[in-house]
PDB file of C-alpha atoms in Angstrom:
ATOM      1  CA  UNK A   1     -11.539  -6.661  63.981  1.00 87.00           C
ATOM      2  CA  UNK A   2     -11.188  -4.731  60.734  1.00 96.00           C
ATOM      3  CA  UNK A   3      -9.704  -6.020  57.483  1.00 98.00           C
ATOM      4  CA  UNK A   4      -7.686  -3.834  55.088  1.00 98.00           C
ATOM      5  CA  UNK A   5      -8.829  -4.107  51.442  1.00 98.00           C
ATOM      6  CA  UNK A   6      -5.511  -4.042  49.585  1.00 98.00           C
ATOM      7  CA  UNK A   7      -5.730  -2.267  46.235  1.00 97.00           C
ATOM      8  CA  UNK A   8      -2.128  -3.390  45.514  1.00 97.00           C
ATOM      9  CA  UNK A   9      -3.063  -7.068  45.880  1.00 97.00           C
ATOM     10  CA  UNK A  10      -6.372  -6.844  43.917  1.00 98.00           C
ATOM     11  CA  UNK A  11      -5.003  -4.614  41.180  1.00 98.00           C
ATOM     12  CA  UNK A  12      -2.186  -7.140  40.609  1.00 98.00           C
ATOM     13  CA  UNK A  13      -4.777  -9.900  40.138  1.00 98.00           C
ATOM     14  CA  UNK A  14      -6.655  -7.666  37.661  1.00 98.00           C
ATOM     15  CA  UNK A  15      -3.494  -6.827  35.720  1.00 98.00           C
ATOM     16  CA  UNK A  16      -2.472 -10.440  35.559  1.00 98.00           C
ATOM     17  CA  UNK A  17      -5.934 -11.327  34.182  1.00 98.00           C
ATOM     18  CA  UNK A  18      -5.571  -8.559  31.597  1.00 98.00           C
ATOM     19  CA  UNK A  19      -2.070  -9.695  30.632  1.00 98.00           C
ATOM     20  CA  UNK A  20      -3.313 -13.228  30.003  1.00 98.00           C
ATOM     21  CA  UNK A  21      -6.106 -11.811  27.755  1.00 98.00           C
ATOM     22  CA  UNK A  22      -3.684  -9.579  25.886  1.00 98.00           C
ATOM     23  CA  UNK A  23      -1.438 -12.660  25.248  1.00 98.00           C
ATOM     24  CA  UNK A  24      -4.381 -14.472  23.683  1.00 97.00           C
ATOM     25  CA  UNK A  25      -5.360 -11.397  21.621  1.00 97.00           C
ATOM     26  CA  UNK A  26      -1.895 -11.078  20.204  1.00 97.00           C
ATOM     27  CA  UNK A  27      -2.134 -14.653  18.930  1.00 96.00           C
ATOM     28  CA  UNK A  28      -5.035 -13.383  16.831  1.00 95.00           C
ATOM     29  CA  UNK A  29      -2.998 -10.413  15.593  1.00 95.00           C
ATOM     30  CA  UNK A  30      -4.610  -7.854  17.897  1.00 96.00           C
ATOM     31  CA  UNK A  31      -2.282  -5.524  19.848  1.00 97.00           C
ATOM     32  CA  UNK A  32      -4.259  -3.296  22.215  1.00 98.00           C
ATOM     33  CA  UNK A  33      -2.922   0.263  22.268  1.00 98.00           C
ATOM     34  CA  UNK A  34      -3.536   3.116  24.713  1.00 98.00           C
ATOM     35  CA  UNK A  35      -2.700   6.728  23.813  1.00 98.00           C
ATOM     36  CA  UNK A  36      -2.266   9.167  26.691  1.00 98.00           C
ATOM     37  CA  UNK A  37      -2.270  12.935  26.255  1.00 98.00           C
ATOM     38  CA  UNK A  38      -0.524  15.099  28.793  1.00 98.00           C
ATOM     39  CA  UNK A  39      -0.743  18.891  28.603  1.00 98.00           C
ATOM     40  CA  UNK A  40       1.824  20.841  30.644  1.00 96.00           C
ATOM     41  CA  UNK A  41       4.142  19.656  33.399  1.00 90.00           C
ATOM     42  CA  UNK A  42       1.926  19.183  36.458  1.00 89.00           C
ATOM     43  CA  UNK A  43       3.964  16.859  38.778  1.00 89.00           C
ATOM     44  CA  UNK A  44       0.976  14.835  40.008  1.00 87.00           C
ATOM     45  CA  UNK A  45      -0.205  14.310  36.417  1.00 91.00           C
ATOM     46  CA  UNK A  46       3.261  13.168  35.414  1.00 93.00           C
ATOM     47  CA  UNK A  47       3.267  10.574  38.208  1.00 91.00           C
ATOM     48  CA  UNK A  48      -0.127   9.297  37.102  1.00 92.00           C
ATOM     49  CA  UNK A  49       0.936   8.994  33.452  1.00 95.00           C
ATOM     50  CA  UNK A  50       4.112   7.222  34.419  1.00 96.00           C
ATOM     51  CA  UNK A  51       2.109   4.725  36.523  1.00 96.00           C
ATOM     52  CA  UNK A  52      -0.173   4.071  33.581  1.00 96.00           C
ATOM     53  CA  UNK A  53       2.816   3.433  31.282  1.00 97.00           C
ATOM     54  CA  UNK A  54       4.176   0.908  33.771  1.00 98.00           C
ATOM     55  CA  UNK A  55       0.858  -0.872  33.931  1.00 98.00           C
ATOM     56  CA  UNK A  56       0.662  -0.991  30.138  1.00 98.00           C
ATOM     57  CA  UNK A  57       4.132  -2.525  30.061  1.00 98.00           C
ATOM     58  CA  UNK A  58       3.129  -5.140  32.642  1.00 98.00           C
ATOM     59  CA  UNK A  59      -0.040  -6.082  30.688  1.00 98.00           C
ATOM     60  CA  UNK A  60       1.633  -6.112  27.290  1.00 98.00           C
ATOM     61  CA  UNK A  61      -0.446  -3.173  26.069  1.00 98.00           C
ATOM     62  CA  UNK A  62       1.207  -0.761  23.578  1.00 98.00           C
ATOM     63  CA  UNK A  63       1.489   2.649  25.172  1.00 98.00           C
ATOM     64  CA  UNK A  64       1.783   5.979  23.394  1.00 98.00           C
ATOM     65  CA  UNK A  65       2.398   9.309  25.082  1.00 98.00           C
ATOM     66  CA  UNK A  66       1.703  12.687  23.558  1.00 98.00           C
ATOM     67  CA  UNK A  67       3.123  15.634  25.536  1.00 97.00           C
ATOM     68  CA  UNK A  68       1.845  19.119  24.722  1.00 98.00           C
ATOM     69  CA  UNK A  69       3.206  22.330  26.267  1.00 97.00           C
ATOM     70  CA  UNK A  70       1.248  24.098  28.993  1.00 97.00           C
ATOM     71  CA  UNK A  71       0.422  26.906  26.594  1.00 97.00           C
ATOM     72  CA  UNK A  72      -0.948  24.606  23.858  1.00 98.00           C
ATOM     73  CA  UNK A  73      -4.036  25.932  22.179  1.00 98.00           C
ATOM     74  CA  UNK A  74      -7.478  24.356  22.126  1.00 98.00           C
ATOM     75  CA  UNK A  75      -7.097  23.829  18.386  1.00 98.00           C
ATOM     76  CA  UNK A  76      -3.779  21.965  18.887  1.00 98.00           C
ATOM     77  CA  UNK A  77      -5.301  19.636  21.485  1.00 98.00           C
ATOM     78  CA  UNK A  78      -8.469  19.013  19.494  1.00 98.00           C
ATOM     79  CA  UNK A  79      -6.442  18.341  16.397  1.00 98.00           C
ATOM     80  CA  UNK A  80      -4.385  15.685  18.258  1.00 98.00           C
ATOM     81  CA  UNK A  81      -7.557  14.031  19.578  1.00 98.00           C
ATOM     82  CA  UNK A  82      -8.976  13.919  16.025  1.00 98.00           C
ATOM     83  CA  UNK A  83      -5.746  12.385  14.747  1.00 98.00           C
ATOM     84  CA  UNK A  84      -5.924   9.648  17.412  1.00 98.00           C
ATOM     85  CA  UNK A  85      -9.642   9.075  16.747  1.00 98.00           C
ATOM     86  CA  UNK A  86      -8.750   8.350  13.066  1.00 98.00           C
ATOM     87  CA  UNK A  87      -5.757   6.097  13.933  1.00 98.00           C
ATOM     88  CA  UNK A  88      -7.020   2.513  13.717  1.00 97.00           C
ATOM     89  CA  UNK A  89      -4.019   1.229  15.603  1.00 97.00           C
ATOM     90  CA  UNK A  90      -5.084   3.224  18.702  1.00 98.00           C
ATOM     91  CA  UNK A  91      -7.860   1.613  20.757  1.00 98.00           C
ATOM     92  CA  UNK A  92      -8.019   3.863  23.785  1.00 98.00           C
ATOM     93  CA  UNK A  93      -7.561   7.621  24.220  1.00 98.00           C
ATOM     94  CA  UNK A  94      -6.995   9.217  27.594  1.00 97.00           C
ATOM     95  CA  UNK A  95      -6.547  12.967  28.148  1.00 97.00           C
ATOM     96  CA  UNK A  96      -4.919  13.429  31.570  1.00 96.00           C
ATOM     97  CA  UNK A  97      -6.920  15.823  33.768  1.00 94.00           C
ATOM     98  CA  UNK A  98      -6.829  18.477  34.997  1.00 93.00           C
ATOM     99  CA  UNK A  99      -6.015  20.562  31.946  1.00 96.00           C
ATOM    100  CA  UNK A 100      -4.529  24.040  32.113  1.00 96.00           C
ATOM    101  CA  UNK A 101      -7.284  26.582  32.832  1.00 96.00           C
ATOM    102  CA  UNK A 102      -7.375  28.142  29.362  1.00 97.00           C
ATOM    103  CA  UNK A 103      -8.427  24.780  27.823  1.00 98.00           C
ATOM    104  CA  UNK A 104     -12.044  23.517  27.671  1.00 98.00           C
ATOM    105  CA  UNK A 105     -12.056  20.138  29.322  1.00 96.00           C
ATOM    106  CA  UNK A 106     -15.639  19.352  28.346  1.00 96.00           C
ATOM    107  CA  UNK A 107     -14.919  20.066  24.641  1.00 97.00           C
ATOM    108  CA  UNK A 108     -11.986  17.656  24.593  1.00 97.00           C
ATOM    109  CA  UNK A 109     -13.760  14.810  26.440  1.00 96.00           C
ATOM    110  CA  UNK A 110     -16.764  15.133  24.052  1.00 97.00           C
ATOM    111  CA  UNK A 111     -14.431  14.970  21.067  1.00 98.00           C
ATOM    112  CA  UNK A 112     -12.972  11.540  21.941  1.00 98.00           C
ATOM    113  CA  UNK A 113     -14.883   8.814  20.069  1.00 98.00           C
ATOM    114  CA  UNK A 114     -17.132   6.905  22.524  1.00 97.00           C
ATOM    115  CA  UNK A 115     -15.633   3.559  21.503  1.00 97.00           C
ATOM    116  CA  UNK A 116     -12.153   4.845  22.371  1.00 98.00           C
ATOM    117  CA  UNK A 117     -13.234   6.696  25.528  1.00 98.00           C
ATOM    118  CA  UNK A 118     -11.546   4.358  28.089  1.00 98.00           C
ATOM    119  CA  UNK A 119     -12.215   6.845  30.888  1.00 96.00           C
ATOM    120  CA  UNK A 120     -16.017   6.578  30.158  1.00 96.00           C
ATOM    121  CA  UNK A 121     -16.454  10.376  30.373  1.00 95.00           C
ATOM    122  CA  UNK A 122     -18.184  10.871  26.996  1.00 96.00           C
ATOM    123  CA  UNK A 123     -21.872  11.749  27.332  1.00 96.00           C
ATOM    124  CA  UNK A 124     -22.847   8.702  25.311  1.00 96.00           C
ATOM    125  CA  UNK A 125     -20.992   6.380  27.674  1.00 97.00           C
ATOM    126  CA  UNK A 126     -22.383   8.205  30.695  1.00 96.00           C
ATOM    127  CA  UNK A 127     -25.861   7.602  29.309  1.00 96.00           C
ATOM    128  CA  UNK A 128     -25.211   3.901  28.932  1.00 96.00           C
ATOM    129  CA  UNK A 129     -24.085   3.770  32.566  1.00 95.00           C
ATOM    130  CA  UNK A 130     -27.344   5.450  33.631  1.00 94.00           C
ATOM    131  CA  UNK A 131     -29.436   2.714  31.993  1.00 93.00           C
ATOM    132  CA  UNK A 132     -27.100  -0.068  33.026  1.00 91.00           C
ATOM    133  CA  UNK A 133     -26.114  -1.038  29.486  1.00 92.00           C
ATOM    134  CA  UNK A 134     -22.418  -0.191  29.131  1.00 93.00           C
ATOM    135  CA  UNK A 135     -19.155  -1.209  27.547  1.00 90.00           C
ATOM    136  CA  UNK A 136     -16.869   0.959  29.718  1.00 89.00           C
ATOM    137  CA  UNK A 137     -17.134   2.155  33.312  1.00 94.00           C
ATOM    138  CA  UNK A 138     -15.267   5.072  34.882  1.00 95.00           C
ATOM    139  CA  UNK A 139     -12.091   3.578  36.246  1.00 97.00           C
ATOM    140  CA  UNK A 140     -12.347   4.524  39.895  1.00 97.00           C
ATOM    141  CA  UNK A 141     -15.949   3.396  40.546  1.00 98.00           C
ATOM    142  CA  UNK A 142     -15.376   0.217  38.574  1.00 98.00           C
ATOM    143  CA  UNK A 143     -12.185  -0.430  40.560  1.00 98.00           C
ATOM    144  CA  UNK A 144     -14.125  -0.020  43.785  1.00 98.00           C
ATOM    145  CA  UNK A 145     -16.758  -2.542  42.640  1.00 98.00           C
ATOM    146  CA  UNK A 146     -13.919  -4.954  41.734  1.00 98.00           C
ATOM    147  CA  UNK A 147     -12.524  -4.550  45.221  1.00 98.00           C
ATOM    148  CA  UNK A 148     -15.894  -5.373  46.872  1.00 98.00           C
ATOM    149  CA  UNK A 149     -16.363  -8.377  44.591  1.00 98.00           C
ATOM    150  CA  UNK A 150     -12.837  -9.634  45.410  1.00 97.00           C
ATOM    151  CA  UNK A 151     -13.716  -9.577  49.110  1.00 98.00           C
ATOM    152  CA  UNK A 152     -17.133 -11.217  48.465  1.00 98.00           C
ATOM    153  CA  UNK A 153     -18.943  -8.168  49.821  1.00 98.00           C
ATOM    154  CA  UNK A 154     -22.537  -8.058  48.597  1.00 98.00           C
ATOM    155  CA  UNK A 155     -24.256  -4.678  48.325  1.00 98.00           C
ATOM    156  CA  UNK A 156     -27.724  -6.155  48.048  1.00 98.00           C
ATOM    157  CA  UNK A 157     -29.993  -4.307  50.502  1.00 98.00           C
ATOM    158  CA  UNK A 158     -27.119  -2.421  52.081  1.00 98.00           C
ATOM    159  CA  UNK A 159     -27.396   1.259  52.976  1.00 98.00           C
ATOM    160  CA  UNK A 160     -24.618   2.935  50.998  1.00 98.00           C
ATOM    161  CA  UNK A 161     -23.605   6.595  51.495  1.00 98.00           C
ATOM    162  CA  UNK A 162     -21.417   8.377  48.965  1.00 98.00           C
ATOM    163  CA  UNK A 163     -19.798  11.674  50.032  1.00 98.00           C
ATOM    164  CA  UNK A 164     -19.168  13.634  46.861  1.00 98.00           C
ATOM    165  CA  UNK A 165     -21.169  14.023  43.640  1.00 97.00           C
ATOM    166  CA  UNK A 166     -18.512  14.413  40.958  1.00 95.00           C
ATOM    167  CA  UNK A 167     -19.101  13.092  37.402  1.00 94.00           C
ATOM    168  CA  UNK A 168     -15.865  11.005  37.816  1.00 94.00           C
ATOM    169  CA  UNK A 169     -16.622   9.175  41.066  1.00 97.00           C
ATOM    170  CA  UNK A 170     -19.770  10.121  43.035  1.00 97.00           C
ATOM    171  CA  UNK A 171     -22.484   9.944  40.346  1.00 97.00           C
ATOM    172  CA  UNK A 172     -21.327   6.844  38.489  1.00 97.00           C
ATOM    173  CA  UNK A 173     -20.606   5.140  41.849  1.00 98.00           C
ATOM    174  CA  UNK A 174     -24.251   5.637  42.748  1.00 98.00           C
ATOM    175  CA  UNK A 175     -25.390   4.040  39.528  1.00 97.00           C
ATOM    176  CA  UNK A 176     -23.185   0.994  40.034  1.00 97.00           C
ATOM    177  CA  UNK A 177     -24.331   0.529  43.576  1.00 98.00           C
ATOM    178  CA  UNK A 178     -27.964   0.805  42.587  1.00 97.00           C
ATOM    179  CA  UNK A 179     -27.382  -1.858  39.924  1.00 96.00           C
ATOM    180  CA  UNK A 180     -26.278  -4.158  42.792  1.00 97.00           C
ATOM    181  CA  UNK A 181     -29.579  -3.430  44.638  1.00 98.00           C
ATOM    182  CA  UNK A 182     -28.125  -1.127  47.280  1.00 98.00           C
ATOM    183  CA  UNK A 183     -30.024   1.770  48.784  1.00 98.00           C
ATOM    184  CA  UNK A 184     -27.860   4.783  47.876  1.00 98.00           C
ATOM    185  CA  UNK A 185     -27.592   8.238  49.332  1.00 98.00           C
ATOM    186  CA  UNK A 186     -25.322  10.830  47.706  1.00 98.00           C
ATOM    187  CA  UNK A 187     -24.131  13.609  50.061  1.00 98.00           C
ATOM    188  CA  UNK A 188     -22.420  16.867  49.116  1.00 96.00           C
ATOM    189  CA  UNK A 189     -21.605  20.347  50.295  1.00 94.00           C
ATOM    190  CA  UNK A 190     -25.267  21.320  50.625  1.00 97.00           C
ATOM    191  CA  UNK A 191     -26.318  18.192  52.550  1.00 97.00           C
ATOM    192  CA  UNK A 192     -27.898  18.862  55.905  1.00 96.00           C
ATOM    193  CA  UNK A 193     -27.254  16.515  58.869  1.00 96.00           C
ATOM    194  CA  UNK A 194     -24.348  14.932  57.035  1.00 97.00           C
ATOM    195  CA  UNK A 195     -22.919  13.315  60.183  1.00 97.00           C
ATOM    196  CA  UNK A 196     -26.282  11.727  61.014  1.00 98.00           C
ATOM    197  CA  UNK A 197     -26.690  10.327  57.463  1.00 98.00           C
ATOM    198  CA  UNK A 198     -23.194   8.913  57.190  1.00 98.00           C
ATOM    199  CA  UNK A 199     -23.416   7.309  60.665  1.00 98.00           C
ATOM    200  CA  UNK A 200     -26.307   5.135  59.369  1.00 98.00           C
ATOM    201  CA  UNK A 201     -24.305   3.750  56.422  1.00 98.00           C
ATOM    202  CA  UNK A 202     -23.346   0.098  55.964  1.00 98.00           C
ATOM    203  CA  UNK A 203     -20.932   1.247  53.248  1.00 98.00           C
ATOM    204  CA  UNK A 204     -19.212   4.652  53.120  1.00 98.00           C
ATOM    205  CA  UNK A 205     -17.534   5.915  49.953  1.00 98.00           C
ATOM    206  CA  UNK A 206     -15.534   9.056  50.749  1.00 98.00           C
ATOM    207  CA  UNK A 207     -14.732  11.129  47.615  1.00 97.00           C
ATOM    208  CA  UNK A 208     -14.800  14.683  48.816  1.00 96.00           C
ATOM    209  CA  UNK A 209     -11.112  15.709  48.537  1.00 93.00           C
ATOM    210  CA  UNK A 210     -10.621  16.894  52.106  1.00 95.00           C
ATOM    211  CA  UNK A 211      -8.025  15.236  54.359  1.00 95.00           C
ATOM    212  CA  UNK A 212      -9.495  13.186  57.240  1.00 95.00           C
ATOM    213  CA  UNK A 213     -12.979  14.530  56.573  1.00 97.00           C
ATOM    214  CA  UNK A 214     -14.621  11.297  57.778  1.00 98.00           C
ATOM    215  CA  UNK A 215     -14.110  10.939  61.511  1.00 97.00           C
ATOM    216  CA  UNK A 216     -14.807   8.066  63.887  1.00 98.00           C
ATOM    217  CA  UNK A 217     -17.991   9.607  65.251  1.00 97.00           C
ATOM    218  CA  UNK A 218     -19.459   9.451  61.692  1.00 98.00           C
ATOM    219  CA  UNK A 219     -18.946   5.681  61.422  1.00 98.00           C
ATOM    220  CA  UNK A 220     -21.172   3.010  62.803  1.00 97.00           C
ATOM    221  CA  UNK A 221     -19.691  -0.260  64.073  1.00 98.00           C
ATOM    222  CA  UNK A 222     -19.008  -2.739  61.281  1.00 98.00           C
ATOM    223  CA  UNK A 223     -19.191  -0.251  58.440  1.00 98.00           C
ATOM    224  CA  UNK A 224     -17.296  -0.810  55.202  1.00 98.00           C
ATOM    225  CA  UNK A 225     -15.167   2.237  54.404  1.00 98.00           C
ATOM    226  CA  UNK A 226     -13.887   3.028  50.874  1.00 98.00           C
ATOM    227  CA  UNK A 227     -11.543   6.033  50.804  1.00 98.00           C
ATOM    228  CA  UNK A 228     -11.164   7.647  47.407  1.00 97.00           C
ATOM    229  CA  UNK A 229      -9.399  10.779  48.587  1.00 96.00           C
ATOM    230  CA  UNK A 230      -5.771  11.674  47.821  1.00 92.00           C
ATOM    231  CA  UNK A 231      -4.606  14.537  49.956  1.00 92.00           C
ATOM    232  CA  UNK A 232      -1.498  15.612  51.810  1.00 88.00           C
ATOM    233  CA  UNK A 233      -1.410  16.252  55.515  1.00 85.00           C
ATOM    234  CA  UNK A 234       0.480  18.986  57.339  1.00 83.00           C
ATOM    235  CA  UNK A 235       3.649  16.859  57.177  1.00 85.00           C
ATOM    236  CA  UNK A 236       3.303  16.485  53.425  1.00 84.00           C
ATOM    237  CA  UNK A 237       2.394  12.766  53.652  1.00 88.00           C
ATOM    238  CA  UNK A 238      -0.366  11.215  51.462  1.00 89.00           C
ATOM    239  CA  UNK A 239      -3.622  10.689  53.271  1.00 93.00           C
ATOM    240  CA  UNK A 240      -7.219  10.085  52.362  1.00 96.00           C
ATOM    241  CA  UNK A 241     -10.599  11.602  53.089  1.00 97.00           C
ATOM    242  CA  UNK A 242     -10.959   9.252  56.063  1.00 98.00           C
ATOM    243  CA  UNK A 243      -9.197   9.509  59.401  1.00 97.00           C
ATOM    244  CA  UNK A 244      -7.851   6.042  58.961  1.00 97.00           C
ATOM    245  CA  UNK A 245      -6.319   5.470  62.445  1.00 96.00           C
ATOM    246  CA  UNK A 246      -9.468   6.600  64.207  1.00 97.00           C
ATOM    247  CA  UNK A 247     -11.992   4.923  61.884  1.00 98.00           C
ATOM    248  CA  UNK A 248     -10.341   1.578  61.356  1.00 97.00           C
ATOM    249  CA  UNK A 249     -11.309   0.224  64.793  1.00 96.00           C
ATOM    250  CA  UNK A 250     -15.009   0.730  64.018  1.00 97.00           C
ATOM    251  CA  UNK A 251     -14.886  -0.663  60.475  1.00 98.00           C
ATOM    252  CA  UNK A 252     -15.241  -4.232  59.245  1.00 98.00           C
ATOM    253  CA  UNK A 253     -13.385  -3.429  56.055  1.00 98.00           C
ATOM    254  CA  UNK A 254     -11.344  -0.279  55.164  1.00 98.00           C
ATOM    255  CA  UNK A 255      -9.122   0.848  52.295  1.00 98.00           C
ATOM    256  CA  UNK A 256      -5.770   2.541  52.984  1.00 97.00           C
ATOM    257  CA  UNK A 257      -4.260   5.636  51.264  1.00 97.00           C
ATOM    258  CA  UNK A 258      -2.012   5.008  49.571  1.00 95.00           C
ATOM    259  CA  UNK A 259      -2.376   1.470  48.353  1.00 96.00           C
ATOM    260  CA  UNK A 260      -6.178   1.301  48.253  1.00 97.00           C
ATOM    261  CA  UNK A 261      -8.390   2.640  45.507  1.00 97.00           C
ATOM    262  CA  UNK A 262      -5.554   4.285  43.556  1.00 95.00           C
ATOM    263  CA  UNK A 263      -3.976   1.123  42.074  1.00 96.00           C
ATOM    264  CA  UNK A 264      -7.481  -0.132  41.114  1.00 98.00           C
ATOM    265  CA  UNK A 265      -8.130   2.893  38.993  1.00 96.00           C
ATOM    266  CA  UNK A 266      -5.107   2.094  36.775  1.00 97.00           C
ATOM    267  CA  UNK A 267      -5.907  -1.666  36.690  1.00 98.00           C
ATOM    268  CA  UNK A 268      -9.446  -0.870  35.450  1.00 98.00           C
ATOM    269  CA  UNK A 269      -8.028   1.422  32.751  1.00 98.00           C
ATOM    270  CA  UNK A 270      -6.077  -1.575  31.462  1.00 98.00           C
ATOM    271  CA  UNK A 271      -9.268  -3.620  31.434  1.00 98.00           C
ATOM    272  CA  UNK A 272     -11.136  -0.861  29.569  1.00 98.00           C
ATOM    273  CA  UNK A 273      -8.352  -0.640  26.958  1.00 98.00           C
ATOM    274  CA  UNK A 274      -8.568  -4.340  26.029  1.00 98.00           C
ATOM    275  CA  UNK A 275     -12.376  -4.115  26.031  1.00 97.00           C
ATOM    276  CA  UNK A 276     -12.060  -1.232  23.552  1.00 98.00           C
ATOM    277  CA  UNK A 277      -9.745  -3.253  21.397  1.00 97.00           C
ATOM    278  CA  UNK A 278     -12.127  -6.241  21.376  1.00 96.00           C
ATOM    279  CA  UNK A 279     -15.087  -3.957  20.366  1.00 95.00           C
ATOM    280  CA  UNK A 280     -13.164  -2.248  17.608  1.00 95.00           C
ATOM    281  CA  UNK A 281     -11.864  -5.542  16.190  1.00 90.00           C
ATOM    282  CA  UNK A 282     -15.326  -7.077  16.267  1.00 83.00           C
TER     283      UNK A 282
END
């Protein structure tokens, strides 16, 4: 019998914990502040930003939004980041991705001060994650680790397979799992015998961006399935990278889409923001 890992339930617990910490920080005159930059009017990005604002409100974190037009220049965006870097009242800076194609994403992410980089995308923070000595973790992988911890799932000695090698999920996920003494395999578009490799996994993390990519014949009995994908099926409904209905009967634990990893990403962002405030205030 499988158990659903509820991102809604666990994210609420994280946000309540953050809210309690923020309340204590305010007693010491510290008001954590997150600045979010949105370039253009991408509907999905707008939804994400709105959800982040709601989470900030719930946690008592001051939220600032900076909206730039879709045709904003690199200089305008860089100038805004520099301004927020210099603003001592701003603890965290997040530039909502993806950016319009004419803008250099890497340039912007590298410009954000590492101590304000609450997405943990700056090369300095990525390096700290590699050696296991970090202040911030990328929000999605950290959210997944929080889910596993909440369910008392140990990764020690487990065979973990990650499908997808992005800088945002796949690579940092591998580092966090290694830190917990898992044996980790990262699969990608050039992986041979993918089905055979995935079918041996105790834990599957699907982050490939293809609807229902992971099918029941790829899952061994009792596997733990973490679905990071956000896709739309032929009917326009949200679905993940995992064929949930087919795979759930073989899983011991499984995350749904929606209501799984997504809420955890935002809850972890709140945690990163107050961590940044604590570091900056000494």
